[in-house]
Amino acid sequence: MDCIFCKIIKGDIPSARVYEDENMIIIKDIAPQAKYHYLAIPKKHFADVTEMTADDAVLVGNMLRKIGELAPSLGLDGGFRLVSNKGADAMQSVPHLHIHILGGEKMSDKMC
Ligand code: 5GP
Ligand code: ZN
């Protein structure tokens, strides 16, 4: 499958990995939109939240909990914003579910 995040997970495309376990990786976004901008990516490929099975929901729930645990070590003591885009209106560009983790600075309140 020609999926950039599957290639990053396999190591075929290099990335700055800050965390990995059996279910997910967290990497630094290549085009940061905040002082700290990470992507939490499940190792299992599914396009977005509309393609999640019940098992995927457990997986994503555990990802959220892990992000919360890791936040202080990622420089996110002051808080953070989580975003997961789906589809054209949200400007999703990589159709492999991922959670943007943004923080390290005060963010705009315009969109969410
Ligand atoms: P989306 O627009 O699908 O919600 O987010 C995709 C994100 O992946 C974008 O923020 C983009 O900067 C990031 N991205 C795209 N290609 C790469 C890459 O090769 N490496 C890394 N680290 N991030 C990438
Ligand atoms: Zn993929």
Short mmCIF file of N, CA and C and ligand atoms in Angstrom, two decimals:
data_model
loop_
_atom_site.label_atom_id
_atom_site.label_comp_id
_atom_site.label_asym_id
_atom_site.label_seq_id
_atom_site.Cartn_x
_atom_site.Cartn_y
_atom_site.Cartn_z
N MET A 1 0.85 -1.20 0.00
CA MET A 1 0.00 0.00 0.00
C MET A 1 0.89 1.25 0.00
N ASP A 2 0.48 2.21 -0.79
CA ASP A 2 1.30 3.40 -0.94
C ASP A 2 0.90 4.46 0.10
N CYS A 3 1.23 4.17 1.37
CA CYS A 3 0.83 5.06 2.46
C CYS A 3 2.09 5.57 3.15
N ILE A 4 2.23 6.87 3.18
CA ILE A 4 3.45 7.48 3.72
C ILE A 4 3.64 7.13 5.20
N PHE A 5 2.55 7.06 5.97
CA PHE A 5 2.71 6.76 7.39
C PHE A 5 3.03 5.28 7.61
N CYS A 6 2.48 4.39 6.77
CA CYS A 6 2.88 2.98 6.87
C CYS A 6 4.38 2.85 6.57
N LYS A 7 4.86 3.64 5.62
CA LYS A 7 6.30 3.60 5.29
C LYS A 7 7.13 4.15 6.45
N ILE A 8 6.64 5.19 7.10
CA ILE A 8 7.35 5.74 8.27
C ILE A 8 7.37 4.70 9.40
N ILE A 9 6.25 4.03 9.62
CA ILE A 9 6.17 3.01 10.69
C ILE A 9 7.18 1.89 10.41
N LYS A 10 7.26 1.47 9.14
CA LYS A 10 8.20 0.39 8.77
C LYS A 10 9.66 0.84 8.81
N GLY A 11 9.87 2.17 8.78
CA GLY A 11 11.23 2.69 8.77
C GLY A 11 11.74 2.94 7.37
N ASP A 12 10.89 2.77 6.36
CA ASP A 12 11.31 3.01 4.97
C ASP A 12 11.49 4.50 4.68
N ILE A 13 10.75 5.32 5.43
CA ILE A 13 10.95 6.78 5.36
C ILE A 13 11.39 7.23 6.74
N PRO A 14 12.48 8.00 6.83
CA PRO A 14 12.97 8.41 8.15
C PRO A 14 12.03 9.41 8.83
N SER A 15 12.05 9.39 10.16
CA SER A 15 11.24 10.35 10.92
C SER A 15 11.91 10.54 12.27
N ALA A 16 11.54 11.63 12.93
CA ALA A 16 12.03 11.89 14.29
C ALA A 16 11.03 11.26 15.26
N ARG A 17 11.33 10.05 15.68
CA ARG A 17 10.43 9.30 16.56
C ARG A 17 10.68 9.66 18.01
N VAL A 18 9.68 10.07 18.72
CA VAL A 18 9.86 10.41 20.13
C VAL A 18 9.29 9.34 21.04
N TYR A 19 8.47 8.42 20.48
CA TYR A 19 7.88 7.35 21.29
C TYR A 19 7.44 6.23 20.35
N GLU A 20 7.54 5.01 20.86
CA GLU A 20 7.03 3.86 20.12
C GLU A 20 6.62 2.78 21.08
N ASP A 21 5.49 2.14 20.83
CA ASP A 21 5.15 0.89 21.52
C ASP A 21 4.55 -0.05 20.50
N GLU A 22 3.94 -1.14 20.96
CA GLU A 22 3.46 -2.14 20.01
C GLU A 22 2.30 -1.64 19.15
N ASN A 23 1.64 -0.60 19.62
CA ASN A 23 0.44 -0.12 18.94
C ASN A 23 0.61 1.18 18.16
N MET A 24 1.58 2.00 18.54
CA MET A 24 1.66 3.31 17.88
C MET A 24 3.08 3.87 17.92
N ILE A 25 3.27 4.88 17.06
CA ILE A 25 4.48 5.71 17.15
C ILE A 25 4.03 7.16 17.36
N ILE A 26 4.93 7.94 17.94
CA ILE A 26 4.75 9.40 17.96
C ILE A 26 6.00 9.99 17.32
N ILE A 27 5.76 10.82 16.28
CA ILE A 27 6.88 11.46 15.57
C ILE A 27 6.69 12.97 15.59
N LYS A 28 7.77 13.68 15.28
CA LYS A 28 7.66 15.12 15.10
C LYS A 28 7.10 15.40 13.71
N ASP A 29 6.13 16.31 13.62
CA ASP A 29 5.59 16.69 12.30
C ASP A 29 6.68 17.40 11.50
N ILE A 30 6.73 17.08 10.21
CA ILE A 30 7.78 17.64 9.35
C ILE A 30 7.56 19.14 9.09
N ALA A 31 6.33 19.61 9.26
CA ALA A 31 6.00 21.03 9.02
C ALA A 31 5.24 21.57 10.22
N PRO A 32 5.96 21.82 11.33
CA PRO A 32 5.28 22.13 12.59
C PRO A 32 4.40 23.38 12.53
N GLN A 33 3.21 23.26 13.11
CA GLN A 33 2.25 24.37 13.17
C GLN A 33 2.22 25.00 14.56
N ALA A 34 3.07 24.55 15.44
CA ALA A 34 3.18 25.10 16.79
C ALA A 34 4.61 24.81 17.25
N LYS A 35 4.99 25.40 18.40
CA LYS A 35 6.36 25.18 18.89
C LYS A 35 6.66 23.68 18.96
N TYR A 36 5.71 22.92 19.52
CA TYR A 36 5.83 21.47 19.51
C TYR A 36 4.65 20.91 18.74
N HIS A 37 4.94 20.10 17.75
CA HIS A 37 3.89 19.51 16.91
C HIS A 37 4.29 18.07 16.62
N TYR A 38 3.55 17.16 17.25
CA TYR A 38 3.81 15.73 17.08
C TYR A 38 2.62 15.09 16.38
N LEU A 39 2.87 13.90 15.84
CA LEU A 39 1.80 13.09 15.26
C LEU A 39 1.81 11.73 15.96
N ALA A 40 0.67 11.37 16.55
CA ALA A 40 0.52 10.02 17.11
C ALA A 40 -0.17 9.18 16.03
N ILE A 41 0.48 8.09 15.65
CA ILE A 41 0.02 7.30 14.50
C ILE A 41 -0.11 5.83 14.91
N PRO A 42 -1.30 5.24 14.79
CA PRO A 42 -1.42 3.82 15.11
C PRO A 42 -0.68 2.98 14.07
N LYS A 43 -0.09 1.87 14.50
CA LYS A 43 0.62 1.02 13.55
C LYS A 43 -0.34 0.33 12.59
N LYS A 44 -1.57 0.15 13.02
CA LYS A 44 -2.59 -0.43 12.14
C LYS A 44 -3.10 0.66 11.19
N HIS A 45 -3.19 0.32 9.91
CA HIS A 45 -3.68 1.29 8.93
C HIS A 45 -5.20 1.33 8.89
N PHE A 46 -5.78 2.48 9.17
CA PHE A 46 -7.16 2.79 8.81
C PHE A 46 -7.21 4.28 8.54
N ALA A 47 -8.13 4.69 7.67
CA ALA A 47 -8.01 6.02 7.08
C ALA A 47 -8.32 7.15 8.05
N ASP A 48 -9.34 6.95 8.88
CA ASP A 48 -9.80 8.05 9.73
C ASP A 48 -10.81 7.51 10.74
N VAL A 49 -11.40 8.39 11.53
CA VAL A 49 -12.29 7.93 12.60
C VAL A 49 -13.53 7.20 12.08
N THR A 50 -13.90 7.44 10.83
CA THR A 50 -15.10 6.77 10.30
C THR A 50 -14.82 5.32 9.91
N GLU A 51 -13.57 4.92 9.91
CA GLU A 51 -13.22 3.54 9.54
C GLU A 51 -12.85 2.69 10.76
N MET A 52 -13.08 3.23 11.96
CA MET A 52 -12.65 2.51 13.15
C MET A 52 -13.59 1.36 13.51
N THR A 53 -13.02 0.21 13.82
CA THR A 53 -13.78 -0.90 14.40
C THR A 53 -13.86 -0.68 15.92
N ALA A 54 -14.60 -1.55 16.60
CA ALA A 54 -14.67 -1.46 18.06
C ALA A 54 -13.27 -1.66 18.66
N ASP A 55 -12.49 -2.59 18.11
CA ASP A 55 -11.12 -2.79 18.60
C ASP A 55 -10.26 -1.54 18.36
N ASP A 56 -10.47 -0.90 17.22
CA ASP A 56 -9.71 0.32 16.93
C ASP A 56 -10.05 1.42 17.95
N ALA A 57 -11.30 1.42 18.38
CA ALA A 57 -11.71 2.43 19.37
C ALA A 57 -10.95 2.25 20.69
N VAL A 58 -10.74 0.99 21.07
CA VAL A 58 -9.94 0.71 22.27
C VAL A 58 -8.50 1.17 22.05
N LEU A 59 -7.99 0.85 20.87
CA LEU A 59 -6.61 1.24 20.52
C LEU A 59 -6.45 2.77 20.59
N VAL A 60 -7.37 3.49 19.99
CA VAL A 60 -7.26 4.95 19.97
C VAL A 60 -7.45 5.53 21.37
N GLY A 61 -8.34 4.91 22.14
CA GLY A 61 -8.50 5.34 23.54
C GLY A 61 -7.20 5.19 24.32
N ASN A 62 -6.53 4.07 24.11
CA ASN A 62 -5.25 3.87 24.79
C ASN A 62 -4.19 4.85 24.30
N MET A 63 -4.26 5.19 23.00
CA MET A 63 -3.32 6.20 22.48
C MET A 63 -3.54 7.53 23.20
N LEU A 64 -4.80 7.91 23.36
CA LEU A 64 -5.08 9.19 24.04
C LEU A 64 -4.54 9.19 25.46
N ARG A 65 -4.76 8.05 26.15
CA ARG A 65 -4.27 7.98 27.53
C ARG A 65 -2.75 8.08 27.57
N LYS A 66 -2.09 7.41 26.64
CA LYS A 66 -0.61 7.45 26.59
C LYS A 66 -0.11 8.86 26.28
N ILE A 67 -0.79 9.55 25.37
CA ILE A 67 -0.40 10.93 25.06
C ILE A 67 -0.45 11.77 26.34
N GLY A 68 -1.50 11.59 27.12
CA GLY A 68 -1.61 12.33 28.39
C GLY A 68 -0.48 12.01 29.33
N GLU A 69 -0.11 10.74 29.40
CA GLU A 69 1.01 10.33 30.28
C GLU A 69 2.33 10.95 29.83
N LEU A 70 2.53 10.99 28.50
CA LEU A 70 3.82 11.44 27.96
C LEU A 70 3.95 12.95 27.91
N ALA A 71 2.83 13.67 28.01
CA ALA A 71 2.82 15.11 27.74
C ALA A 71 3.95 15.87 28.44
N PRO A 72 4.16 15.67 29.75
CA PRO A 72 5.24 16.45 30.40
C PRO A 72 6.60 16.22 29.76
N SER A 73 6.88 14.99 29.35
CA SER A 73 8.20 14.69 28.77
C SER A 73 8.31 15.22 27.34
N LEU A 74 7.19 15.64 26.75
CA LEU A 74 7.22 16.18 25.39
C LEU A 74 7.20 17.71 25.39
N GLY A 75 7.34 18.31 26.57
CA GLY A 75 7.36 19.77 26.65
C GLY A 75 5.98 20.39 26.67
N LEU A 76 4.98 19.59 27.06
CA LEU A 76 3.60 20.03 26.97
C LEU A 76 2.97 20.27 28.34
N ASP A 77 3.79 20.66 29.29
CA ASP A 77 3.28 20.89 30.66
C ASP A 77 2.18 21.94 30.71
N GLY A 78 2.26 22.92 29.82
CA GLY A 78 1.31 24.02 29.84
C GLY A 78 -0.03 23.69 29.20
N GLY A 79 -0.14 22.50 28.63
CA GLY A 79 -1.36 22.10 27.94
C GLY A 79 -1.05 21.71 26.51
N PHE A 80 -2.05 21.17 25.85
CA PHE A 80 -1.85 20.77 24.45
C PHE A 80 -3.19 20.64 23.77
N ARG A 81 -3.14 20.63 22.46
CA ARG A 81 -4.35 20.50 21.63
C ARG A 81 -4.21 19.23 20.79
N LEU A 82 -5.29 18.44 20.73
CA LEU A 82 -5.31 17.24 19.89
C LEU A 82 -6.28 17.47 18.75
N VAL A 83 -5.83 17.10 17.54
CA VAL A 83 -6.66 17.28 16.34
C VAL A 83 -6.52 16.03 15.48
N SER A 84 -7.66 15.53 14.96
CA SER A 84 -7.60 14.45 13.99
C SER A 84 -8.49 14.81 12.81
N ASN A 85 -7.87 15.09 11.69
CA ASN A 85 -8.62 15.54 10.51
C ASN A 85 -9.23 14.36 9.78
N LYS A 86 -10.42 14.59 9.21
CA LYS A 86 -11.05 13.59 8.34
C LYS A 86 -11.58 14.30 7.09
N GLY A 87 -11.07 13.92 5.95
CA GLY A 87 -11.67 14.34 4.70
C GLY A 87 -11.27 15.72 4.20
N ALA A 88 -11.88 16.06 3.07
CA ALA A 88 -11.47 17.24 2.31
C ALA A 88 -11.71 18.54 3.07
N ASP A 89 -12.88 18.68 3.68
CA ASP A 89 -13.15 19.95 4.38
C ASP A 89 -12.16 20.20 5.50
N ALA A 90 -11.69 19.13 6.12
CA ALA A 90 -10.72 19.27 7.22
C ALA A 90 -9.29 19.32 6.70
N MET A 91 -9.14 19.22 5.37
CA MET A 91 -7.81 19.26 4.74
C MET A 91 -6.93 18.08 5.15
N GLN A 92 -7.56 16.93 5.38
CA GLN A 92 -6.73 15.75 5.67
C GLN A 92 -5.87 15.46 4.44
N SER A 93 -4.57 15.31 4.66
CA SER A 93 -3.67 15.07 3.52
C SER A 93 -3.08 13.67 3.53
N VAL A 94 -3.10 13.00 4.67
CA VAL A 94 -2.58 11.62 4.74
C VAL A 94 -3.70 10.72 5.26
N PRO A 95 -4.22 9.82 4.40
CA PRO A 95 -5.36 9.00 4.79
C PRO A 95 -4.96 7.77 5.61
N HIS A 96 -4.27 8.01 6.70
CA HIS A 96 -3.94 7.00 7.72
C HIS A 96 -4.18 7.74 9.03
N LEU A 97 -5.13 7.27 9.83
CA LEU A 97 -5.52 8.03 11.01
C LEU A 97 -4.31 8.48 11.81
N HIS A 98 -4.36 9.72 12.24
CA HIS A 98 -3.29 10.25 13.09
C HIS A 98 -3.87 11.36 13.94
N ILE A 99 -3.26 11.55 15.07
CA ILE A 99 -3.69 12.59 16.01
C ILE A 99 -2.57 13.62 16.09
N HIS A 100 -2.88 14.85 15.67
CA HIS A 100 -1.92 15.93 15.85
C HIS A 100 -1.87 16.30 17.33
N ILE A 101 -0.69 16.50 17.85
CA ILE A 101 -0.49 16.96 19.23
C ILE A 101 0.26 18.28 19.14
N LEU A 102 -0.40 19.35 19.55
CA LEU A 102 0.17 20.69 19.39
C LEU A 102 0.30 21.37 20.74
N GLY A 103 1.43 22.04 20.95
CA GLY A 103 1.58 22.74 22.22
C GLY A 103 2.91 23.44 22.32
N GLY A 104 3.27 23.78 23.57
CA GLY A 104 4.52 24.48 23.81
C GLY A 104 4.39 25.98 23.70
N GLU A 105 3.21 26.45 23.37
CA GLU A 105 2.95 27.89 23.26
C GLU A 105 1.44 28.11 23.39
N LYS A 106 1.06 29.37 23.62
CA LYS A 106 -0.35 29.73 23.69
C LYS A 106 -0.93 29.68 22.28
N MET A 107 -2.05 28.95 22.12
CA MET A 107 -2.60 28.80 20.78
C MET A 107 -3.80 29.70 20.53
N SER A 108 -4.06 29.91 19.25
CA SER A 108 -5.23 30.70 18.85
C SER A 108 -6.52 29.99 19.27
N ASP A 109 -7.55 30.77 19.59
CA ASP A 109 -8.84 30.17 19.95
C ASP A 109 -9.80 30.23 18.77
N LYS A 110 -9.31 30.47 17.59
CA LYS A 110 -10.20 30.70 16.45
C LYS A 110 -10.95 29.44 16.01
N MET A 111 -10.26 28.33 15.86
CA MET A 111 -10.90 27.15 15.29
C MET A 111 -11.41 26.15 16.32
N CYS A 112 -10.79 26.06 17.44
CA CYS A 112 -11.26 25.11 18.44
C CYS A 112 -10.64 25.43 19.78
P1 5GP B 1 -3.24 15.89 7.87
O1 5GP B 1 -3.22 17.08 6.96
O2 5GP B 1 -3.50 14.61 7.08
O3 5GP B 1 -4.15 16.03 9.04
O4 5GP B 1 -1.80 15.79 8.51
C1 5GP B 1 -0.71 15.19 7.88
C2 5GP B 1 0.52 15.72 8.56
O5 5GP B 1 1.60 14.90 8.22
C3 5GP B 1 0.88 17.16 8.15
O6 5GP B 1 0.92 17.99 9.31
C4 5GP B 1 2.27 17.01 7.50
O7 5GP B 1 3.14 18.07 7.82
C5 5GP B 1 2.75 15.69 8.10
N1 5GP B 1 3.65 14.95 7.24
C6 5GP B 1 3.47 14.69 5.90
N2 5GP B 1 4.50 13.97 5.44
C7 5GP B 1 5.36 13.78 6.49
C8 5GP B 1 6.61 13.11 6.62
O8 5GP B 1 7.17 12.53 5.70
N3 5GP B 1 7.18 13.12 7.86
C9 5GP B 1 6.60 13.75 8.92
N4 5GP B 1 7.26 13.70 10.08
N5 5GP B 1 5.42 14.39 8.83
C10 5GP B 1 4.80 14.41 7.63
ZN ZN B 2 -1.00 3.59 6.35
#
